Coordinates of C-alpha atoms in Angstrom, one line a residue:
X11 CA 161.5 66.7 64.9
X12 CA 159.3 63.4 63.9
X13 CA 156.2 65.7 64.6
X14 CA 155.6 67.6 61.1
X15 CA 151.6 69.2 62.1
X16 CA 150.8 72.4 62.9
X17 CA 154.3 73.5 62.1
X18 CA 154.9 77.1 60.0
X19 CA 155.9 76.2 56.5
X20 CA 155.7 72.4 56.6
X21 CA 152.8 70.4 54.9
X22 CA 151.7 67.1 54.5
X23 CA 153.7 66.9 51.3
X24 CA 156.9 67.6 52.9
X25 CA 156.0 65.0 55.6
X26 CA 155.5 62.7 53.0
X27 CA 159.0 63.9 51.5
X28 CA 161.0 63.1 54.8
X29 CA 159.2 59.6 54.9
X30 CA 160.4 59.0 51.2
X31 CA 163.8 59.7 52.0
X32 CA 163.9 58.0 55.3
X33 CA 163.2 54.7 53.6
X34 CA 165.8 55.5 51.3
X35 CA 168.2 56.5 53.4
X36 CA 167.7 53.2 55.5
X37 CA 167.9 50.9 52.5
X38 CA 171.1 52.4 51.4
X39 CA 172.5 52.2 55.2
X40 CA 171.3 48.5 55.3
X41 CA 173.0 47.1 52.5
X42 CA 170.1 47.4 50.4
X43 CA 167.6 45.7 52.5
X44 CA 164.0 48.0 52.8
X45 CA 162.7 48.9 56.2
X46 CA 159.5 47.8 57.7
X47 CA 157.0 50.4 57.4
X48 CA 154.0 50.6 59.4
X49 CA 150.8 53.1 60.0
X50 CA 149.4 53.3 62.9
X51 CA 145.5 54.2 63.6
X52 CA 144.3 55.9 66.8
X53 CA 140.6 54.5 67.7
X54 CA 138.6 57.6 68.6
X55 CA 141.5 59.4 68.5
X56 CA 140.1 62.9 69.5
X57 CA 137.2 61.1 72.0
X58 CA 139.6 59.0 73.9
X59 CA 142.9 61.6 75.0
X60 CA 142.3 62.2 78.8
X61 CA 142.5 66.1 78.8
X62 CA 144.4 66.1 82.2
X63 CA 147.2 64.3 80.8
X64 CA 147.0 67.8 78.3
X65 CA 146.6 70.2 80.8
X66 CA 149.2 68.6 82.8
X67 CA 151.8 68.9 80.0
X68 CA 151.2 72.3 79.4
X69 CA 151.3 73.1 82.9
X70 CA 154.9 71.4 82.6
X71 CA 155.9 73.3 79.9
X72 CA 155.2 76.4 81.5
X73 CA 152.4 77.3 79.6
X74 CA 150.5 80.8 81.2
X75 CA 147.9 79.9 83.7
X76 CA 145.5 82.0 82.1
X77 CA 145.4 80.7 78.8
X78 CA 145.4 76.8 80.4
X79 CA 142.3 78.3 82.2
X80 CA 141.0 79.3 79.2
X81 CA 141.3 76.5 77.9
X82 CA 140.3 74.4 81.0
X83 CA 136.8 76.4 80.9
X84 CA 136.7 76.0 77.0
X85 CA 136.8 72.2 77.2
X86 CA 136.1 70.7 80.2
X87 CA 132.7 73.1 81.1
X88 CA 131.3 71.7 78.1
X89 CA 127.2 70.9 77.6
X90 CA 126.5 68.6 74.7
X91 CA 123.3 67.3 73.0
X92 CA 122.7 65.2 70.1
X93 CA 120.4 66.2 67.6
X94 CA 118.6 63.6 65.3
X95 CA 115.6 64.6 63.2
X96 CA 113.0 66.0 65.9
X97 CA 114.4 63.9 68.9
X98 CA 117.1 66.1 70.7
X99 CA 119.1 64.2 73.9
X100 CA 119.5 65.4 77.2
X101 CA 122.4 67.5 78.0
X102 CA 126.1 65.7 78.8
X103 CA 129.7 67.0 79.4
X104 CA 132.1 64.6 78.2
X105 CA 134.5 63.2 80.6
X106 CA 137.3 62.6 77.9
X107 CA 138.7 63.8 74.8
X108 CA 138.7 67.3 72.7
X109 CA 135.6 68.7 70.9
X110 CA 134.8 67.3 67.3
X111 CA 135.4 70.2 64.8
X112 CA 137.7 72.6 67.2
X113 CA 140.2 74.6 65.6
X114 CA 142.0 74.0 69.3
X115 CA 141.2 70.5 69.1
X116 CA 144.4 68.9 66.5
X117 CA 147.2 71.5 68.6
X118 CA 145.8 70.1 72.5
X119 CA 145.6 66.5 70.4
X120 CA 149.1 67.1 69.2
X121 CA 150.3 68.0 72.5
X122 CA 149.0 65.2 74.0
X123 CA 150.5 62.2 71.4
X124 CA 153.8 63.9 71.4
X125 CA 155.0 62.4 74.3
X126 CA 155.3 59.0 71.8
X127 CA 158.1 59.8 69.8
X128 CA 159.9 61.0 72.7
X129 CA 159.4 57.3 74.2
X130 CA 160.2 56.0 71.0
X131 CA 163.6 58.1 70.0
X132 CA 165.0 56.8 73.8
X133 CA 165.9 53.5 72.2
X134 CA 168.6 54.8 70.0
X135 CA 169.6 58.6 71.2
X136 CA 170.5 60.3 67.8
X137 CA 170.6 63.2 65.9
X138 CA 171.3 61.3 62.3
X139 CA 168.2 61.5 60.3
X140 CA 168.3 57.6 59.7
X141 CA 168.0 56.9 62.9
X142 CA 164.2 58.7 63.3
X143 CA 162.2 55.2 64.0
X144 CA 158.6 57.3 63.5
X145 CA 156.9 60.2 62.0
X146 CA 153.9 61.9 63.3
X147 CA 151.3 64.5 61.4
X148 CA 149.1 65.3 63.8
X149 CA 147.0 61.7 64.5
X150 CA 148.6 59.7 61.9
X151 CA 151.4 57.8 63.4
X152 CA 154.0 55.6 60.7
X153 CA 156.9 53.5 62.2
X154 CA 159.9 53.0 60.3
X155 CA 162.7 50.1 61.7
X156 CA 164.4 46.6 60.4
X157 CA 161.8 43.8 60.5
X158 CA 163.7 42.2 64.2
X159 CA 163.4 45.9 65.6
X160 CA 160.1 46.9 64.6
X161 CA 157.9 44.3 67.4
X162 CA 160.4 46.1 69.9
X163 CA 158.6 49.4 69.0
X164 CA 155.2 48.4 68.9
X165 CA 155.4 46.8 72.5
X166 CA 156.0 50.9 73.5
X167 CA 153.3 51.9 71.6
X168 CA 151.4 49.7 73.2
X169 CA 152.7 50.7 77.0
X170 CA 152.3 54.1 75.6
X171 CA 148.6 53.9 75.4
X172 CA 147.7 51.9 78.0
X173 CA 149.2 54.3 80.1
X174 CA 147.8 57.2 78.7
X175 CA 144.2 56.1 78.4
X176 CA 143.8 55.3 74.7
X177 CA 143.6 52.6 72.1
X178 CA 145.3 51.9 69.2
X179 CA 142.6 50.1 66.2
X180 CA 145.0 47.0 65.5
X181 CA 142.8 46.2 62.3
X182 CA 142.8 49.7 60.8
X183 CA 147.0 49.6 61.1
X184 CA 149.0 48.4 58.2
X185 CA 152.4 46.5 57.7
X186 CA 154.0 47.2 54.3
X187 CA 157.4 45.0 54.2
X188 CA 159.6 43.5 51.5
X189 CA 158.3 40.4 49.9
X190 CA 160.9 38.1 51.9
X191 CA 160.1 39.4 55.1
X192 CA 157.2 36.8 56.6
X193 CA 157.2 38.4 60.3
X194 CA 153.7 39.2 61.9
X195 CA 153.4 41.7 64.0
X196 CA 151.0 42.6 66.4
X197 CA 149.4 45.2 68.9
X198 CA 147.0 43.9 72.3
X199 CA 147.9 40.3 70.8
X200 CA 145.9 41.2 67.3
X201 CA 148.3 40.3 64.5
X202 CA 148.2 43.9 62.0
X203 CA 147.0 43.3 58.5
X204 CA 149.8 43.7 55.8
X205 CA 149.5 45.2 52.5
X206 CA 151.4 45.7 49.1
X207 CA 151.0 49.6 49.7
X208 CA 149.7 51.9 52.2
X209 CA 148.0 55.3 51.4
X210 CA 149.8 57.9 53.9
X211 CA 149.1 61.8 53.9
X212 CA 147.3 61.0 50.3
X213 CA 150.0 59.7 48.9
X214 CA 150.7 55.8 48.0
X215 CA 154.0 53.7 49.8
X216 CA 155.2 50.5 48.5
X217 CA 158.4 48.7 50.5
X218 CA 160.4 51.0 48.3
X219 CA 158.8 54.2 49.3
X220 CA 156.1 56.6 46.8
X221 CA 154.7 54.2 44.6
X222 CA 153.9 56.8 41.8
X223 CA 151.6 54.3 39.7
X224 CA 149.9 53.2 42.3
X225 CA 149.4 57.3 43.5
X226 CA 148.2 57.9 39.5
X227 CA 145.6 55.1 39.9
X228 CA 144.1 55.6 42.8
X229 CA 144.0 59.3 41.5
X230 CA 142.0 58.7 38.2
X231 CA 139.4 56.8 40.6
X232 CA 139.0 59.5 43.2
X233 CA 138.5 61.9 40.4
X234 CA 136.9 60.2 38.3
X235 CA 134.3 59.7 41.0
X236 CA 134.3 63.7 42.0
X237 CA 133.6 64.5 38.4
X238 CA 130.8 62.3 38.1
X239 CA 129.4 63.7 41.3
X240 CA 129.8 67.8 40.1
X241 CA 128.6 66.9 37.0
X242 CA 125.5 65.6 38.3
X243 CA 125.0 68.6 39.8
X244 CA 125.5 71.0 37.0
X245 CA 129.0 70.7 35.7
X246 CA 127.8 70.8 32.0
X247 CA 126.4 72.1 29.1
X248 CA 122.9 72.4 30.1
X249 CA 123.6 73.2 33.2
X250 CA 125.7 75.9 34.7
X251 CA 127.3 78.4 32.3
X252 CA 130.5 77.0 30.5
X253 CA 132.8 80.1 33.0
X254 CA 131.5 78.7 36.1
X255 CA 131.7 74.8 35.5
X256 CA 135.6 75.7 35.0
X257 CA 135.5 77.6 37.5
X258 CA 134.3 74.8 39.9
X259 CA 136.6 72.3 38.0
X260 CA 140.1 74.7 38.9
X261 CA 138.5 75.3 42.5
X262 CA 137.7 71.2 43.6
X263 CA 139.0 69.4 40.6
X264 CA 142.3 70.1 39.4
X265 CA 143.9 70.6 43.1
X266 CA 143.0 66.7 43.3
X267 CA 144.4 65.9 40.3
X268 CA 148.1 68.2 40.8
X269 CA 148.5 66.8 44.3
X270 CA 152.1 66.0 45.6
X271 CA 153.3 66.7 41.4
X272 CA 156.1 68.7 42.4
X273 CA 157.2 65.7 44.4
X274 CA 156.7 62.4 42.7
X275 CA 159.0 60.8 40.3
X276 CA 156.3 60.6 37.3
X277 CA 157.3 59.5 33.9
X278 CA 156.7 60.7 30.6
X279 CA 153.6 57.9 30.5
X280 CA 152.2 59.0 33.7
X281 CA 151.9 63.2 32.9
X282 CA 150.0 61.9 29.2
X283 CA 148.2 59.7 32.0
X284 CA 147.0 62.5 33.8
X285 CA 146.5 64.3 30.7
X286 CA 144.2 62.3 29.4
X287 CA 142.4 62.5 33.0
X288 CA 142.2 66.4 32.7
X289 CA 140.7 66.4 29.1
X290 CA 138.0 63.6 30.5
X291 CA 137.0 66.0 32.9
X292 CA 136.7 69.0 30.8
X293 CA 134.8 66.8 28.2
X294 CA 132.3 65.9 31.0
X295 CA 131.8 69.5 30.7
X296 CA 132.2 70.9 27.0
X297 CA 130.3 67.6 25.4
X298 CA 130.4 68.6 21.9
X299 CA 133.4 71.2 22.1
X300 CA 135.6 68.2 23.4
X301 CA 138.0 68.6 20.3
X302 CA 138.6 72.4 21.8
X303 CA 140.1 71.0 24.8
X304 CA 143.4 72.0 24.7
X305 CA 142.2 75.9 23.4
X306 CA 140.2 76.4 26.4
X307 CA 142.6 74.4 28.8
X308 CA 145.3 77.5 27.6
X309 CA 142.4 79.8 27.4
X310 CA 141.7 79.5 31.2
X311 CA 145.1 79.7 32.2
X312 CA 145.4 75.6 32.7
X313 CA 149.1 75.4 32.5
X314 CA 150.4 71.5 31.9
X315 CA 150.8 69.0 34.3
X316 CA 155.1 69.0 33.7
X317 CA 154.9 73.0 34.4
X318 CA 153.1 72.3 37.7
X319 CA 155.8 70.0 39.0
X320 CA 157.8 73.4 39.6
X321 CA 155.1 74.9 41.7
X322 CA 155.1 74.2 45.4
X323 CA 154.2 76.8 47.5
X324 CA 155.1 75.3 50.9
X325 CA 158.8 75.2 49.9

C-alpha cells in the first residue's frame, strides 16, 4: 500500500495526494496537532542495493527461475568502462547495485527497498489509512508520525540499512514540523536538517501539507529559468518560426507550468499568477505581438489555467 511506483494508473500526483490527506487526516485525529513529516534520501541509492538481497526476494516470491536468470545474467555479468575525453578505463563489473539508466533498474530497486515499510507498518498493525507511518515512490522515502514517535522510526530505518548494505545521506534528509515542536532528530548520530517546507514528488509541503504559494513560487523560478534557456536557443522572433517556438513552448513549457493544477487548492490570485507567467513566456517569444497574447494563446488551442484544473489523466 505505502509503495505508489511503478503501479498501473497511479502517478506521482496521486502519491502526492495520499500524503496531503494523510497529514490531514492525522491533524484532525490528533486534536489538531500536525504530524512530523520527514523525507528521506538514499546515498547512492541505485550503486549501493546488494543485488542478492534482490534476487533472493524474488526467489522468495516465487518469481520464475528463468526470468531471475535472466536477470541474474543481465546484471551481475556486466563489463563497464568509463569514458572521459580520449582516456577510456579498464574494464570492471560492479560488485553492487543496479545499472545507471535501466529500464529494469527502479522495479529490482523497488523490490529491494520494499521490505522497509513492511518493517515499518509492524509497529502499529492496521488497515486505517491514518495509521500508514510512510510512503514510498520508488527511492524517495517520507515518514509521517507524532514528534515522540517519529525517532522510534528512524532507529528502524536505520537497522534497516545497516542490515541491508546501504546508507541513508543524513544531510540531504529533511524535518518539516510545527513551529512548537523543538525535537531533533537524527540518523548514524547526525542530527537531520529542518526546514519550513520540503519539495516532495515536485510539489511543496509545509507542516500543514501542499503549500500552494510556495508550489507557485518555486514554479515561476523553474520556468522562468527554462524560458530563458529555450529562448536562447531560438524561441523567438528571429529565430525559429513563430509555429514551432509554440510548439516547443506546449511540448517543455506549459506541462511545467500546469503541474499538479488539478490538485492544489489555488486561489483566484494564484491562476492570474500563473497567468501572468504564461503571457511572459509567450512574450519572450512574440516581442512585438505581446498585446496579441491572449488571440494566439486561444488561437493555439491554450485553454486557461482554471479549465486545466479539470484535466487529470491518471484519474
Amino acid at each position: 500500500m505505502q509503495q505508489g511506483g511503478f503501479k498501473p494508473k497511479l502517478s506521482a500526483i496521486d502519491h502526492a495526494v495520499v500524503l496531503d490527506e494523510l497529514m490531514h487526516r492525522f491533524k484532525t485525529n490528533n486534536n489538531n496537532t500536525p504530524p512530523t513529516v520527514i523525507t528521506l534520501d538514499v546515498a547512492k541509492a541505485y550503486d549501493q542495493c546488494p543485488r542478492d538481497t534482490i534476487w533472493n526476494t524474488m526467489h522468495n516470491k516465487n518469481c520464475n527461475p528463468r526470468l531471475l536468470n535472466i536477470l541474474k545474467n543481465l546484471f551481475d555479468q556486466v563489463n563497464i568502462q568509463v569514458i572521459n575525453g580520449n582516456h577510456q578505463s579498464y574494464n570492471f563489473q560492479p560488485i553492487t547495485g543496479v545499472l545507471q539508466g535501466s529500464v529494469l533498474s527502479p522495479h529490482l530497486y523497488s523490490i529491494f527497498i520494499n521490505s522497509l515499510p513492511q518493517q515499518l507498518s509492524e509497529i502499529h498493525p492496521t488497515n486505517n489509512l491514518q495509521d500508514i507511518n510512510c510512503l514510498l515512490f520508488a527511492d524517495d522515502v517520507v515518514l509521517i508520525s507524532s514528534p515522540d514517535k517519529m525517532q522510534n522510526l528512524l532507529n528502524i530505518c536505520e537497522e534497516h540499512s545497516l542490515l541491508n548494505g546501504y546508507r541513508w545521506s543524513p544531510t540531504k534528509c529533511t524535518v518539516i514540523s510545527s513551529p512548537t515542536n523543538n525535537t531533533t532528530y537524527n540518523l548514524y548520530n547526525t542530527n537531520l536538517p529542518t526546514a519550513p517546507a520540503v519539495k516532495y514528488l515536485g510539489l511543496q509541503f509545509n507542516h500543514l501539507g501542499m503549500d500552494t504559494q510556495a508550489h507557485v513560487n518555486n514554479l515561476k523560478e523553474k520556468v522562468n529559468k527554462s524560458m530563458h534557456r529555450i529562448h536562447q536557443i531560438g524561441a523567438r522572433t528571429n529565430g525559429f518560426s513563430l509555429l514551432l517556438s509554440t510548439k516547443i513552448y506546449k511540448q517543455f513549457i506549459r506541462p511545467n507550468i500546469e503541474y499538479a493544477l488539478s490538485i492544489t487548492n489555488f486561489r483566484t490570485t494564484n491562476f492570474a499568477a500563473l497567468e501572468r507567467l504564461q503571457d511572459d513566456c509567450l512574450r519572450m517569444i512574440y516581442r512585438w505581438f505581446y498585446q496579441l497574447i491572449s488571440q494566439i494563446s486561444t488561437g493555439y488551442g491554450q485553454p486557461s489555467k482554471h479549465g486545466r484544473t479539470m484535466v487529470h489523466p491518471e484519474l
